[in-house]
Coordinates of C-alpha atoms in Angstrom, one line a residue:
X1 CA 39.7 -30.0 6.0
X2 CA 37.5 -26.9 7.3
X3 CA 34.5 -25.8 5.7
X4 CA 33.8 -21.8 6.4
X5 CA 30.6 -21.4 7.9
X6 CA 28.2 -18.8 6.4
X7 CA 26.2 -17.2 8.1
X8 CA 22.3 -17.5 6.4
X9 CA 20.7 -13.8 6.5
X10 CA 17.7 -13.4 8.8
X11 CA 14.7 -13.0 7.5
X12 CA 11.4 -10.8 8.9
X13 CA 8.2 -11.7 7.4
X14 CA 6.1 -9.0 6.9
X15 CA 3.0 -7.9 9.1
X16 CA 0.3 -9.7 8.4
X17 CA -2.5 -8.0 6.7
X18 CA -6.3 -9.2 6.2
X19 CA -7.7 -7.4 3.3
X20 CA -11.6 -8.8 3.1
X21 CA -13.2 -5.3 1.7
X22 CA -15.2 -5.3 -1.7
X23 CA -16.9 -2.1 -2.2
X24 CA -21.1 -3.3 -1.4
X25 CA -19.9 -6.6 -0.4
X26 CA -22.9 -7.9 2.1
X27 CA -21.5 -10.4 4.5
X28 CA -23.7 -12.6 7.1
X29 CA -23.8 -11.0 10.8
X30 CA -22.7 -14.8 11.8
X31 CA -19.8 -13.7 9.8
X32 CA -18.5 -10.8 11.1
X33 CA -18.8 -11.9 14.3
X34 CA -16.9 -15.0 13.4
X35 CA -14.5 -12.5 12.3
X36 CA -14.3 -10.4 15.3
X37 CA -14.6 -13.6 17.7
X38 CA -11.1 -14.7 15.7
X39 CA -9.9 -11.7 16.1
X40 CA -10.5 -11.4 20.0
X41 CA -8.2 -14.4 20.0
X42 CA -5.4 -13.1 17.3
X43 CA -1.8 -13.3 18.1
X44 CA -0.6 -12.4 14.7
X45 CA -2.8 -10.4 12.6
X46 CA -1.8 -6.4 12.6
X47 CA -3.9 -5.2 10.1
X48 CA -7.8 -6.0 9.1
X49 CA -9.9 -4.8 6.4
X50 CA -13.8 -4.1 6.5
X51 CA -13.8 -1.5 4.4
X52 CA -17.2 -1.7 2.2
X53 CA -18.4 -4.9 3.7
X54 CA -22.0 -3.4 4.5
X55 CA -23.4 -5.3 6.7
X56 CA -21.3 -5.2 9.2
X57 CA -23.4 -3.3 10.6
X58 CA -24.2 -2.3 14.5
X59 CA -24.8 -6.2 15.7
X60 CA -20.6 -6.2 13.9
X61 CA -19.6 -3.4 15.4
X62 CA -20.3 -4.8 19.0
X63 CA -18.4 -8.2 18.1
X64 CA -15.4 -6.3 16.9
X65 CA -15.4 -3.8 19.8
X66 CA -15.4 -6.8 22.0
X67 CA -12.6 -8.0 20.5
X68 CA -10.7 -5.1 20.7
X69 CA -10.9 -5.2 24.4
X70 CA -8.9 -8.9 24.1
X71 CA -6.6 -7.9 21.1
X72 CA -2.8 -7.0 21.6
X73 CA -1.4 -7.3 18.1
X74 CA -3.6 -5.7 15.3
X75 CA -2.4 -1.7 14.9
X76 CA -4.7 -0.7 11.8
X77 CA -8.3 -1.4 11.4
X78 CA -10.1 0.1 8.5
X79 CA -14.0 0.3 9.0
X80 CA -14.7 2.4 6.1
X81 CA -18.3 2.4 4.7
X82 CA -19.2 -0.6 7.1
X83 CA -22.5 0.9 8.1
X84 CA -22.0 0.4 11.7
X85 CA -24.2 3.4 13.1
X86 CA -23.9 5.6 16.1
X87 CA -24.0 2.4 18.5
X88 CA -21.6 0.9 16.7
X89 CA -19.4 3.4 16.7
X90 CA -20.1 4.0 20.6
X91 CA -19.0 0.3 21.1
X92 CA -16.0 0.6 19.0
X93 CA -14.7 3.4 21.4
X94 CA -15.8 1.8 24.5
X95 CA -13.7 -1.3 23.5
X96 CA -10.8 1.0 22.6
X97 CA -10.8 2.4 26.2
X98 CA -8.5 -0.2 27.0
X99 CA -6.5 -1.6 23.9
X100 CA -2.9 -0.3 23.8
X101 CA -2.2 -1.6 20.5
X102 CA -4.3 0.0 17.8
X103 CA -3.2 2.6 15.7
X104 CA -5.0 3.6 13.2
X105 CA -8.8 3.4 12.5
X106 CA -10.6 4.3 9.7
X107 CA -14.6 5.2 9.6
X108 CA -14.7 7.3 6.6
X109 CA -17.8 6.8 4.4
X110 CA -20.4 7.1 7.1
X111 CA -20.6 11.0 7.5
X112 CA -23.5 10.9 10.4
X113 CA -21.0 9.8 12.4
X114 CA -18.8 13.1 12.3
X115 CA -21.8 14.6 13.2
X116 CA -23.1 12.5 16.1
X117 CA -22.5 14.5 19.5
X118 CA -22.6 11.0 21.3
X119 CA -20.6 9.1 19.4
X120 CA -17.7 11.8 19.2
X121 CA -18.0 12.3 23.4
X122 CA -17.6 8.2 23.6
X123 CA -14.3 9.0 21.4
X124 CA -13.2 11.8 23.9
X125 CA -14.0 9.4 26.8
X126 CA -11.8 6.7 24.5
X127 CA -9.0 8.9 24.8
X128 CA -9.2 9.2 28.6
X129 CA -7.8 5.8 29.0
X130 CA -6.3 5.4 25.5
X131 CA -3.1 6.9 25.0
X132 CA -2.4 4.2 21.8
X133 CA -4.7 5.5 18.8
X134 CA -3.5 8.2 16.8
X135 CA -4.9 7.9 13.7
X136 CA -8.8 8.3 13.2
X137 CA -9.7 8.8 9.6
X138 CA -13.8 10.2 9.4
X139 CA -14.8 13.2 8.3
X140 CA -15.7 15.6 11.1
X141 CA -18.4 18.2 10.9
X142 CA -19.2 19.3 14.7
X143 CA -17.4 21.5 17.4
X144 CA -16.0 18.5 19.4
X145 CA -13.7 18.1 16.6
X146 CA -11.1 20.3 17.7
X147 CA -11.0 18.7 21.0
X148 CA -10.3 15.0 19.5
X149 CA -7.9 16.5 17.2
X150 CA -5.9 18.0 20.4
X151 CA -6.4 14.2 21.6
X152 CA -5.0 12.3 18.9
X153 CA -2.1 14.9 19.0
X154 CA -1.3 14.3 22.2
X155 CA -0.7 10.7 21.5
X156 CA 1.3 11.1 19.0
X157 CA 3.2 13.7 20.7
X158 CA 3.7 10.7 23.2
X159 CA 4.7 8.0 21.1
X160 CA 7.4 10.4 19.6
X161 CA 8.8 11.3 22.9
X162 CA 8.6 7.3 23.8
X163 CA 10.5 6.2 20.5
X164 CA 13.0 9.4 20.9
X165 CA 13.8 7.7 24.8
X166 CA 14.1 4.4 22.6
X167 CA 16.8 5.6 20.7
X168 CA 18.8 7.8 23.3
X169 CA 18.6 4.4 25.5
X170 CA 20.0 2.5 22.2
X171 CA 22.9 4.8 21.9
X172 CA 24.0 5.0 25.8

């Protein structure tokens, strides 16, 4: 007697996200930097969430910027209102300089930021070694703007020209 064998469908769990944002939420600095020592060492986590958590703060900022210079698998980070201040922003890009595998950032609800002449010319330098990040979400309000706007497009102009080679390899 045979028995048909059936094949059993593959399946792909989904990225793993880390939502930890309450709007005014205070958090110890031991904390977030627990949070951004983990994620120095994260091999799974693709997506985190700060957004609202307060007290993140500069001293956070620094941990997580760390981190980023370790981390090869989260694509999205949202920092919105997280308070982390012009050096914390500063240390966020200089950690960036090197990661090639986050996507999107998010630092909207701190407006001085947008305004901040250093902390947007640490971006700019960012983007001389970063051709990864195409997504920063902050409100802008200074004449560097237009320069990392021409940045960020130019990444994204790259990732679509790498994915279209992708898919011309795929159909050779």
């Amino acid at each position: 007697r045979r028995v048909a064998r059936v094949p059993l469908p593959t399946i792909v769990p989904p990225p793993l996200s880390l939502p930890l944002s309450r709007a005014g939420s205070i958090v110890s600095v031991s904390q977030v930097q627990k949070i951004g020592t983990a994620l120095a060492f994260n091999t799974v986590l693709q997506s985190l969430n700060l957004s609202g958590l307060i007290s993140v703060g500069p001293a956070g900022a620094r941990t997580i910027a760390a981190a980023l210079k370790e981390n090869r698998t989260l694509s999205r980070l949202n920092l919105d209102n997280a308070n982390v201040g012009d050096e914390g922003a500063i240390a966020i890009a200089k950690g960036l300089a090197g990661n090639t595998t986050l996507l999107q950032l998010d630092l909207m609800g701190m407006p001085k930021l947008g305004m901040s002449e250093r902390v947007l010319t640490a971006f700019i330098d960012m983007y001389a070694t970063n051709f990864h990040l195409k997504k920063i979400t902050w409100r802008l309000d200074h004449k560097l703007a237009n320069t990392l706007a021409k940045l960020m497009t130019r990444n994204n102009q790259i990732h679509r020209r790498i994915d279209q080679r992708v898919l011309d390899a795929a159909e050779v």
